[in-house]
Amino acid sequence: MSEIVDVGTLRSWLIRFAGDVEEHSAELTELDSAIGDADHGSNLTRGMKAVVTALLDDATPASIGPILKQSGMTLVSTVGGASGPLYGTLFLRMAASTGDCDAIGPASLSKAFHAGLEGVMARGKAAAGDKTLLDALIPAVEALDSALAEGQPFEEAIRRAADAAEAGRDATVAMLARKGRASYLGERSVGHQDPGATSLALLFRAAATTMIDGQDGK
Ligand code: ADP
Ligand code: MG
């Protein structure tokens, strides 16, 4: 129970997220066409396909930090636009936090998400309420943290994180965009769901599904 994310689970998470992004690609692009430039679905699908290709390569690393690092670097180099460097930073900072190991427990996972969040905030200079992917990421990281602090079992904690990411995504509809392309629209950005927050919620739902499955298999 203490080490809940091993290499197999991490790989499954990334592969599942790639599939979910591809499945929701049209929806992500449609959201981005309302308040951006209609490329979020194609950007992230391309990036996550490249992440999976690298994971399936014989030369892929076999431990947690290096896998996260490879994935982050792949996203930075294959995704143009704001989301590539931001998702890339999330994974790169998580990699630096976990280091080179075979498995991590709930506390290390939570610490890694915190490090990732700080990196994304430093890179994008956005804050809570600016109508960005942070509005899904911040509540997810906080929910994971407080559930673990309350002594909830990991399954429940990661499920609450995914629920919080989705609630955060939904809350972006009413927000006025202050960062990224959507901010050019000013008041007209209100009433639309943020594409980046939408993909970020997929990332946490994929984490919950994969990590809970991983637990069941143990
Ligand atoms: P681009 O805006 O360059 O076309 P994408 O369409 O792939 O890139 O991604 C857009 C998403 O990136 C937005 O919906 C928003 O969630 C996120 N985003 C944009 N700028 C920032 C920022 N400064 N900080 C955090 N997230 C941001
Ligand atoms: Mg875009």
PDB file of C-alpha atoms and ligand atoms in Angstrom:
ATOM      1  CA  MET A   1       0.000   0.000   0.000  1.00  0.00           C
ATOM      2  CA  SER A   2       2.819   2.444   0.698  1.00  0.00           C
ATOM      3  CA  GLU A   3       4.224   2.534  -2.872  1.00  0.00           C
ATOM      4  CA  ILE A   4       1.226   3.174  -5.067  1.00  0.00           C
ATOM      5  CA  VAL A   5       2.778   4.369  -8.297  1.00  0.00           C
ATOM      6  CA  ASP A   6       5.300   1.992  -9.785  1.00  0.00           C
ATOM      7  CA  VAL A   7       6.793   2.236 -13.268  1.00  0.00           C
ATOM      8  CA  GLY A   8       3.998   0.175 -14.828  1.00  0.00           C
ATOM      9  CA  THR A   9       1.316   2.376 -13.284  1.00  0.00           C
ATOM     10  CA  LEU A  10       3.079   5.563 -14.392  1.00  0.00           C
ATOM     11  CA  ARG A  11       3.338   4.277 -17.948  1.00  0.00           C
ATOM     12  CA  SER A  12      -0.332   3.204 -17.912  1.00  0.00           C
ATOM     13  CA  TRP A  13      -1.332   6.653 -16.661  1.00  0.00           C
ATOM     14  CA  LEU A  14       0.502   8.439 -19.484  1.00  0.00           C
ATOM     15  CA  ILE A  15      -0.803   6.026 -22.121  1.00  0.00           C
ATOM     16  CA  ARG A  16      -4.372   6.354 -20.838  1.00  0.00           C
ATOM     17  CA  PHE A  17      -4.116  10.149 -20.812  1.00  0.00           C
ATOM     18  CA  ALA A  18      -2.831  10.078 -24.403  1.00  0.00           C
ATOM     19  CA  GLY A  19      -5.850   7.984 -25.426  1.00  0.00           C
ATOM     20  CA  ASP A  20      -8.281  10.228 -23.562  1.00  0.00           C
ATOM     21  CA  VAL A  21      -6.812  13.355 -25.151  1.00  0.00           C
ATOM     22  CA  GLU A  22      -7.135  11.823 -28.602  1.00  0.00           C
ATOM     23  CA  GLU A  23     -10.708  10.767 -27.877  1.00  0.00           C
ATOM     24  CA  HIS A  24     -11.575  14.302 -26.694  1.00  0.00           C
ATOM     25  CA  SER A  25      -9.438  16.069 -29.290  1.00  0.00           C
ATOM     26  CA  ALA A  26     -12.371  17.516 -31.240  1.00  0.00           C
ATOM     27  CA  GLU A  27     -14.019  18.770 -28.050  1.00  0.00           C
ATOM     28  CA  LEU A  28     -10.769  20.391 -26.830  1.00  0.00           C
ATOM     29  CA  THR A  29     -10.287  22.066 -30.190  1.00  0.00           C
ATOM     30  CA  GLU A  30     -13.889  23.261 -30.250  1.00  0.00           C
ATOM     31  CA  LEU A  31     -13.478  24.844 -26.814  1.00  0.00           C
ATOM     32  CA  ASP A  32     -10.263  26.473 -28.055  1.00  0.00           C
ATOM     33  CA  SER A  33     -12.015  27.739 -31.181  1.00  0.00           C
ATOM     34  CA  ALA A  34     -14.441  29.706 -28.989  1.00  0.00           C
ATOM     35  CA  ILE A  35     -11.778  31.541 -26.957  1.00  0.00           C
ATOM     36  CA  GLY A  36      -8.454  30.739 -28.656  1.00  0.00           C
ATOM     37  CA  ASP A  37      -7.074  29.521 -31.972  1.00  0.00           C
ATOM     38  CA  ALA A  38      -8.667  26.067 -32.285  1.00  0.00           C
ATOM     39  CA  ASP A  39      -5.544  23.979 -31.780  1.00  0.00           C
ATOM     40  CA  HIS A  40      -5.578  22.682 -28.189  1.00  0.00           C
ATOM     41  CA  GLY A  41      -6.902  19.216 -29.120  1.00  0.00           C
ATOM     42  CA  SER A  42      -4.474  18.755 -31.995  1.00  0.00           C
ATOM     43  CA  ASN A  43      -1.564  20.222 -29.993  1.00  0.00           C
ATOM     44  CA  LEU A  44      -1.982  17.896 -27.062  1.00  0.00           C
ATOM     45  CA  THR A  45      -2.867  14.850 -29.174  1.00  0.00           C
ATOM     46  CA  ARG A  46       0.349  15.312 -31.151  1.00  0.00           C
ATOM     47  CA  GLY A  47       2.383  15.792 -27.992  1.00  0.00           C
ATOM     48  CA  MET A  48       0.957  12.822 -26.109  1.00  0.00           C
ATOM     49  CA  LYS A  49       1.337  10.581 -29.183  1.00  0.00           C
ATOM     50  CA  ALA A  50       5.024  11.488 -29.178  1.00  0.00           C
ATOM     51  CA  VAL A  51       5.178  10.758 -25.426  1.00  0.00           C
ATOM     52  CA  VAL A  52       3.718   7.280 -26.004  1.00  0.00           C
ATOM     53  CA  THR A  53       6.045   6.627 -28.950  1.00  0.00           C
ATOM     54  CA  ALA A  54       9.013   7.483 -26.721  1.00  0.00           C
ATOM     55  CA  LEU A  55       7.645   5.230 -23.945  1.00  0.00           C
ATOM     56  CA  LEU A  56       7.421   2.306 -26.356  1.00  0.00           C
ATOM     57  CA  ASP A  57      10.949   2.790 -27.659  1.00  0.00           C
ATOM     58  CA  ASP A  58      13.546   0.242 -26.518  1.00  0.00           C
ATOM     59  CA  ALA A  59      15.688   3.052 -25.187  1.00  0.00           C
ATOM     60  CA  THR A  60      12.967   4.394 -22.882  1.00  0.00           C
ATOM     61  CA  PRO A  61      14.026   4.876 -19.253  1.00  0.00           C
ATOM     62  CA  ALA A  62      12.850   2.319 -16.692  1.00  0.00           C
ATOM     63  CA  SER A  63      12.386   4.424 -13.567  1.00  0.00           C
ATOM     64  CA  ILE A  64       9.959   7.089 -12.381  1.00  0.00           C
ATOM     65  CA  GLY A  65      11.864  10.398 -12.598  1.00  0.00           C
ATOM     66  CA  PRO A  66      13.512   9.687 -15.963  1.00  0.00           C
ATOM     67  CA  ILE A  67      10.165   8.619 -17.503  1.00  0.00           C
ATOM     68  CA  LEU A  68       8.540  11.857 -16.318  1.00  0.00           C
ATOM     69  CA  LYS A  69      11.529  13.833 -17.584  1.00  0.00           C
ATOM     70  CA  GLN A  70      11.450  12.204 -21.019  1.00  0.00           C
ATOM     71  CA  SER A  71       7.703  12.874 -21.235  1.00  0.00           C
ATOM     72  CA  GLY A  72       8.099  16.521 -20.231  1.00  0.00           C
ATOM     73  CA  MET A  73      10.889  17.125 -22.702  1.00  0.00           C
ATOM     74  CA  THR A  74       8.886  15.443 -25.457  1.00  0.00           C
ATOM     75  CA  LEU A  75       5.900  17.726 -24.764  1.00  0.00           C
ATOM     76  CA  VAL A  76       8.063  20.851 -24.772  1.00  0.00           C
ATOM     77  CA  SER A  77       9.624  19.902 -28.088  1.00  0.00           C
ATOM     78  CA  THR A  78       6.519  18.638 -29.941  1.00  0.00           C
ATOM     79  CA  VAL A  79       3.711  20.925 -28.779  1.00  0.00           C
ATOM     80  CA  GLY A  80       3.733  24.478 -29.993  1.00  0.00           C
ATOM     81  CA  GLY A  81       1.736  27.087 -28.154  1.00  0.00           C
ATOM     82  CA  ALA A  82       1.215  27.703 -24.474  1.00  0.00           C
ATOM     83  CA  SER A  83       0.160  24.237 -23.417  1.00  0.00           C
ATOM     84  CA  GLY A  84       3.324  22.341 -24.516  1.00  0.00           C
ATOM     85  CA  PRO A  85       5.769  24.223 -22.296  1.00  0.00           C
ATOM     86  CA  LEU A  86       3.217  24.278 -19.441  1.00  0.00           C
ATOM     87  CA  TYR A  87       2.414  20.541 -19.501  1.00  0.00           C
ATOM     88  CA  GLY A  88       6.118  19.913 -20.145  1.00  0.00           C
ATOM     89  CA  THR A  89       7.047  21.943 -17.077  1.00  0.00           C
ATOM     90  CA  LEU A  90       4.515  20.033 -14.972  1.00  0.00           C
ATOM     91  CA  PHE A  91       6.163  16.708 -15.849  1.00  0.00           C
ATOM     92  CA  LEU A  92       9.745  18.033 -15.671  1.00  0.00           C
ATOM     93  CA  ARG A  93       9.218  19.452 -12.177  1.00  0.00           C
ATOM     94  CA  MET A  94       7.514  16.241 -11.076  1.00  0.00           C
ATOM     95  CA  ALA A  95      10.565  14.346 -12.393  1.00  0.00           C
ATOM     96  CA  ALA A  96      12.947  16.502 -10.368  1.00  0.00           C
ATOM     97  CA  SER A  97      10.788  15.945  -7.289  1.00  0.00           C
ATOM     98  CA  THR A  98      10.538  12.145  -7.474  1.00  0.00           C
ATOM     99  CA  GLY A  99      14.083  11.529  -8.653  1.00  0.00           C
ATOM    100  CA  ASP A 100      15.276   8.215 -10.020  1.00  0.00           C
ATOM    101  CA  CYS A 101      13.297   5.466  -8.241  1.00  0.00           C
ATOM    102  CA  ASP A 102      11.159   2.399  -9.014  1.00  0.00           C
ATOM    103  CA  ALA A 103       8.000   3.459  -7.208  1.00  0.00           C
ATOM    104  CA  ILE A 104       6.570   6.293  -5.127  1.00  0.00           C
ATOM    105  CA  GLY A 105       3.987   6.489  -2.367  1.00  0.00           C
ATOM    106  CA  PRO A 106       1.079   8.920  -1.862  1.00  0.00           C
ATOM    107  CA  ALA A 107       3.194  11.519  -0.035  1.00  0.00           C
ATOM    108  CA  SER A 108       5.821  11.608  -2.810  1.00  0.00           C
ATOM    109  CA  LEU A 109       3.131  11.807  -5.471  1.00  0.00           C
ATOM    110  CA  SER A 110       1.507  14.728  -3.696  1.00  0.00           C
ATOM    111  CA  LYS A 111       4.886  16.440  -3.289  1.00  0.00           C
ATOM    112  CA  ALA A 112       5.628  15.905  -6.991  1.00  0.00           C
ATOM    113  CA  PHE A 113       2.275  17.438  -8.027  1.00  0.00           C
ATOM    114  CA  HIS A 114       3.037  20.427  -5.769  1.00  0.00           C
ATOM    115  CA  ALA A 115       6.430  20.885  -7.417  1.00  0.00           C
ATOM    116  CA  GLY A 116       4.776  20.619 -10.842  1.00  0.00           C
ATOM    117  CA  LEU A 117       2.142  23.180  -9.904  1.00  0.00           C
ATOM    118  CA  GLU A 118       4.786  25.635  -8.697  1.00  0.00           C
ATOM    119  CA  GLY A 119       6.673  25.182 -11.954  1.00  0.00           C
ATOM    120  CA  VAL A 120       3.584  25.832 -14.075  1.00  0.00           C
ATOM    121  CA  MET A 121       2.773  28.959 -12.057  1.00  0.00           C
ATOM    122  CA  ALA A 122       6.332  30.263 -12.375  1.00  0.00           C
ATOM    123  CA  ARG A 123       6.415  29.559 -16.094  1.00  0.00           C
ATOM    124  CA  GLY A 124       2.978  30.892 -17.065  1.00  0.00           C
ATOM    125  CA  LYS A 125       2.732  33.668 -14.463  1.00  0.00           C
ATOM    126  CA  ALA A 126      -0.964  32.921 -14.029  1.00  0.00           C
ATOM    127  CA  ALA A 127      -2.871  32.570 -10.757  1.00  0.00           C
ATOM    128  CA  ALA A 128      -6.077  30.946  -9.549  1.00  0.00           C
ATOM    129  CA  GLY A 129      -9.117  32.489 -11.228  1.00  0.00           C
ATOM    130  CA  ASP A 130      -7.327  33.578 -14.425  1.00  0.00           C
ATOM    131  CA  LYS A 131      -9.277  30.931 -16.419  1.00  0.00           C
ATOM    132  CA  THR A 132      -6.379  28.621 -17.264  1.00  0.00           C
ATOM    133  CA  LEU A 133      -5.426  25.016 -16.661  1.00  0.00           C
ATOM    134  CA  LEU A 134      -4.354  26.156 -13.182  1.00  0.00           C
ATOM    135  CA  ASP A 135      -8.033  26.399 -12.251  1.00  0.00           C
ATOM    136  CA  ALA A 136      -8.208  22.605 -12.542  1.00  0.00           C
ATOM    137  CA  LEU A 137      -4.657  21.881 -11.348  1.00  0.00           C
ATOM    138  CA  ILE A 138      -4.720  23.943  -8.131  1.00  0.00           C
ATOM    139  CA  PRO A 139      -7.934  22.390  -6.704  1.00  0.00           C
ATOM    140  CA  ALA A 140      -6.776  18.894  -7.703  1.00  0.00           C
ATOM    141  CA  VAL A 141      -3.433  19.255  -5.930  1.00  0.00           C
ATOM    142  CA  GLU A 142      -5.138  20.788  -2.886  1.00  0.00           C
ATOM    143  CA  ALA A 143      -7.786  18.056  -2.751  1.00  0.00           C
ATOM    144  CA  LEU A 144      -5.154  15.311  -2.914  1.00  0.00           C
ATOM    145  CA  ASP A 145      -3.215  17.005  -0.145  1.00  0.00           C
ATOM    146  CA  SER A 146      -6.107  17.534   2.210  1.00  0.00           C
ATOM    147  CA  ALA A 147      -7.545  14.051   1.690  1.00  0.00           C
ATOM    148  CA  LEU A 148      -4.164  12.515   2.562  1.00  0.00           C
ATOM    149  CA  ALA A 149      -3.786  14.851   5.535  1.00  0.00           C
ATOM    150  CA  GLU A 150      -7.213  13.693   6.750  1.00  0.00           C
ATOM    151  CA  GLY A 151      -5.964  10.126   6.592  1.00  0.00           C
ATOM    152  CA  GLN A 152      -8.164   9.089   3.668  1.00  0.00           C
ATOM    153  CA  PRO A 153      -7.065   5.951   1.800  1.00  0.00           C
ATOM    154  CA  PHE A 154      -5.097   6.758  -1.366  1.00  0.00           C
ATOM    155  CA  GLU A 155      -7.920   5.576  -3.660  1.00  0.00           C
ATOM    156  CA  GLU A 156     -10.279   8.076  -2.101  1.00  0.00           C
ATOM    157  CA  ALA A 157      -7.655  10.850  -2.162  1.00  0.00           C
ATOM    158  CA  ILE A 158      -6.869  10.506  -5.879  1.00  0.00           C
ATOM    159  CA  ARG A 159     -10.586  10.217  -6.689  1.00  0.00           C
ATOM    160  CA  ARG A 160     -11.227  13.479  -4.821  1.00  0.00           C
ATOM    161  CA  ALA A 161      -8.362  15.085  -6.759  1.00  0.00           C
ATOM    162  CA  ALA A 162      -9.968  14.086 -10.074  1.00  0.00           C
ATOM    163  CA  ASP A 163     -13.382  15.297  -8.863  1.00  0.00           C
ATOM    164  CA  ALA A 164     -11.827  18.621  -7.807  1.00  0.00           C
ATOM    165  CA  ALA A 165     -10.122  19.023 -11.197  1.00  0.00           C
ATOM    166  CA  GLU A 166     -13.489  18.522 -12.933  1.00  0.00           C
ATOM    167  CA  ALA A 167     -15.244  20.973 -10.609  1.00  0.00           C
ATOM    168  CA  GLY A 168     -12.416  23.458 -11.269  1.00  0.00           C
ATOM    169  CA  ARG A 169     -12.798  22.918 -15.014  1.00  0.00           C
ATOM    170  CA  ASP A 170     -16.535  23.613 -14.763  1.00  0.00           C
ATOM    171  CA  ALA A 171     -15.888  26.758 -12.729  1.00  0.00           C
ATOM    172  CA  THR A 172     -13.789  28.236 -15.576  1.00  0.00           C
ATOM    173  CA  VAL A 173     -16.997  28.817 -17.570  1.00  0.00           C
ATOM    174  CA  ALA A 174     -17.909  31.826 -15.431  1.00  0.00           C
ATOM    175  CA  MET A 175     -14.369  33.237 -15.299  1.00  0.00           C
ATOM    176  CA  LEU A 176     -12.909  36.097 -17.286  1.00  0.00           C
ATOM    177  CA  ALA A 177      -9.637  35.094 -18.972  1.00  0.00           C
ATOM    178  CA  ARG A 178      -6.589  37.022 -17.806  1.00  0.00           C
ATOM    179  CA  LYS A 179      -3.812  34.936 -19.403  1.00  0.00           C
ATOM    180  CA  GLY A 180      -3.097  33.381 -22.771  1.00  0.00           C
ATOM    181  CA  ARG A 181      -4.959  33.929 -26.022  1.00  0.00           C
ATOM    182  CA  ALA A 182      -8.382  33.866 -24.351  1.00  0.00           C
ATOM    183  CA  SER A 183      -7.455  37.064 -22.465  1.00  0.00           C
ATOM    184  CA  TYR A 184      -7.563  38.976 -25.786  1.00  0.00           C
ATOM    185  CA  LEU A 185     -11.341  38.472 -25.709  1.00  0.00           C
ATOM    186  CA  GLY A 186     -11.820  40.178 -22.355  1.00  0.00           C
ATOM    187  CA  GLU A 187     -15.489  40.001 -21.273  1.00  0.00           C
ATOM    188  CA  ARG A 188     -16.326  37.844 -24.284  1.00  0.00           C
ATOM    189  CA  SER A 189     -14.304  34.992 -22.745  1.00  0.00           C
ATOM    190  CA  VAL A 190     -16.959  34.651 -20.018  1.00  0.00           C
ATOM    191  CA  GLY A 191     -19.401  31.793 -20.630  1.00  0.00           C
ATOM    192  CA  HIS A 192     -16.860  29.447 -22.218  1.00  0.00           C
ATOM    193  CA  GLN A 193     -15.060  26.515 -20.603  1.00  0.00           C
ATOM    194  CA  ASP A 194     -11.280  26.750 -20.686  1.00  0.00           C
ATOM    195  CA  PRO A 195      -9.688  24.131 -22.971  1.00  0.00           C
ATOM    196  CA  GLY A 196      -6.532  23.729 -20.871  1.00  0.00           C
ATOM    197  CA  ALA A 197      -8.537  23.174 -17.686  1.00  0.00           C
ATOM    198  CA  THR A 198     -10.555  20.593 -19.625  1.00  0.00           C
ATOM    199  CA  SER A 199      -7.475  18.587 -20.655  1.00  0.00           C
ATOM    200  CA  LEU A 200      -6.000  18.937 -17.160  1.00  0.00           C
ATOM    201  CA  ALA A 201      -9.155  17.354 -15.716  1.00  0.00           C
ATOM    202  CA  LEU A 202      -8.613  14.431 -18.127  1.00  0.00           C
ATOM    203  CA  LEU A 203      -5.067  14.067 -16.751  1.00  0.00           C
ATOM    204  CA  PHE A 204      -6.342  13.682 -13.177  1.00  0.00           C
ATOM    205  CA  ARG A 205      -9.239  11.402 -14.103  1.00  0.00           C
ATOM    206  CA  ALA A 206      -6.738   9.200 -15.965  1.00  0.00           C
ATOM    207  CA  ALA A 207      -4.506   9.238 -12.862  1.00  0.00           C
ATOM    208  CA  ALA A 208      -7.387   8.194 -10.613  1.00  0.00           C
ATOM    209  CA  THR A 209      -8.532   5.418 -12.936  1.00  0.00           C
ATOM    210  CA  THR A 210      -5.046   4.020 -13.507  1.00  0.00           C
ATOM    211  CA  MET A 211      -3.824   4.319  -9.936  1.00  0.00           C
ATOM    212  CA  ILE A 212      -6.995   2.791  -8.462  1.00  0.00           C
ATOM    213  CA  ASP A 213      -6.721  -0.075 -10.985  1.00  0.00           C
ATOM    214  CA  GLY A 214      -3.057  -0.465 -10.029  1.00  0.00           C
ATOM    215  CA  GLN A 215      -4.133  -0.802  -6.385  1.00  0.00           C
ATOM    216  CA  ASP A 216      -6.746  -3.425  -7.205  1.00  0.00           C
ATOM    217  CA  GLY A 217      -4.149  -5.430  -9.051  1.00  0.00           C
ATOM    218  CA  LYS A 218      -1.884  -5.599  -5.986  1.00  0.00           C
TER     219      LYS A 218
HETATM  220  P1  ADP B   1      -2.191  28.318 -27.423  1.00  0.00           P
HETATM  221  O1  ADP B   1      -3.003  29.172 -26.471  1.00  0.00           O
HETATM  222  O2  ADP B   1      -0.798  28.808 -27.564  1.00  0.00           O
HETATM  223  O3  ADP B   1      -2.892  28.092 -28.725  1.00  0.00           O
HETATM  224  P2  ADP B   1      -3.162  25.750 -26.501  1.00  0.00           P
HETATM  225  O4  ADP B   1      -4.381  26.069 -27.281  1.00  0.00           O
HETATM  226  O5  ADP B   1      -2.569  24.399 -26.720  1.00  0.00           O
HETATM  227  O6  ADP B   1      -2.049  26.869 -26.697  1.00  0.00           O
HETATM  228  O7  ADP B   1      -3.497  25.840 -24.949  1.00  0.00           O
HETATM  229  C1  ADP B   1      -4.381  26.828 -24.446  1.00  0.00           C
HETATM  230  C2  ADP B   1      -4.527  26.619 -22.945  1.00  0.00           C
HETATM  231  O8  ADP B   1      -3.304  26.920 -22.285  1.00  0.00           O
HETATM  232  C3  ADP B   1      -5.537  27.560 -22.316  1.00  0.00           C
HETATM  233  O9  ADP B   1      -6.844  27.026 -22.391  1.00  0.00           O
HETATM  234  C4  ADP B   1      -5.064  27.685 -20.878  1.00  0.00           C
HETATM  235  O10 ADP B   1      -5.648  26.699 -20.046  1.00  0.00           O
HETATM  236  C5  ADP B   1      -3.592  27.385 -20.983  1.00  0.00           C
HETATM  237  N1  ADP B   1      -2.791  28.589 -20.742  1.00  0.00           N
HETATM  238  C6  ADP B   1      -2.537  29.587 -21.606  1.00  0.00           C
HETATM  239  N2  ADP B   1      -1.736  30.515 -21.032  1.00  0.00           N
HETATM  240  C7  ADP B   1      -1.490  30.070 -19.764  1.00  0.00           C
HETATM  241  C8  ADP B   1      -0.719  30.554 -18.654  1.00  0.00           C
HETATM  242  N3  ADP B   1      -0.028  31.701 -18.738  1.00  0.00           N
HETATM  243  N4  ADP B   1      -0.696  29.818 -17.510  1.00  0.00           N
HETATM  244  C9  ADP B   1      -1.392  28.656 -17.423  1.00  0.00           C
HETATM  245  N5  ADP B   1      -2.114  28.140 -18.440  1.00  0.00           N
HETATM  246  C10 ADP B   1      -2.173  28.835 -19.576  1.00  0.00           C
HETATM  247 MG    MG B   2      -4.778  27.269 -28.863  1.00  0.00          MG
END
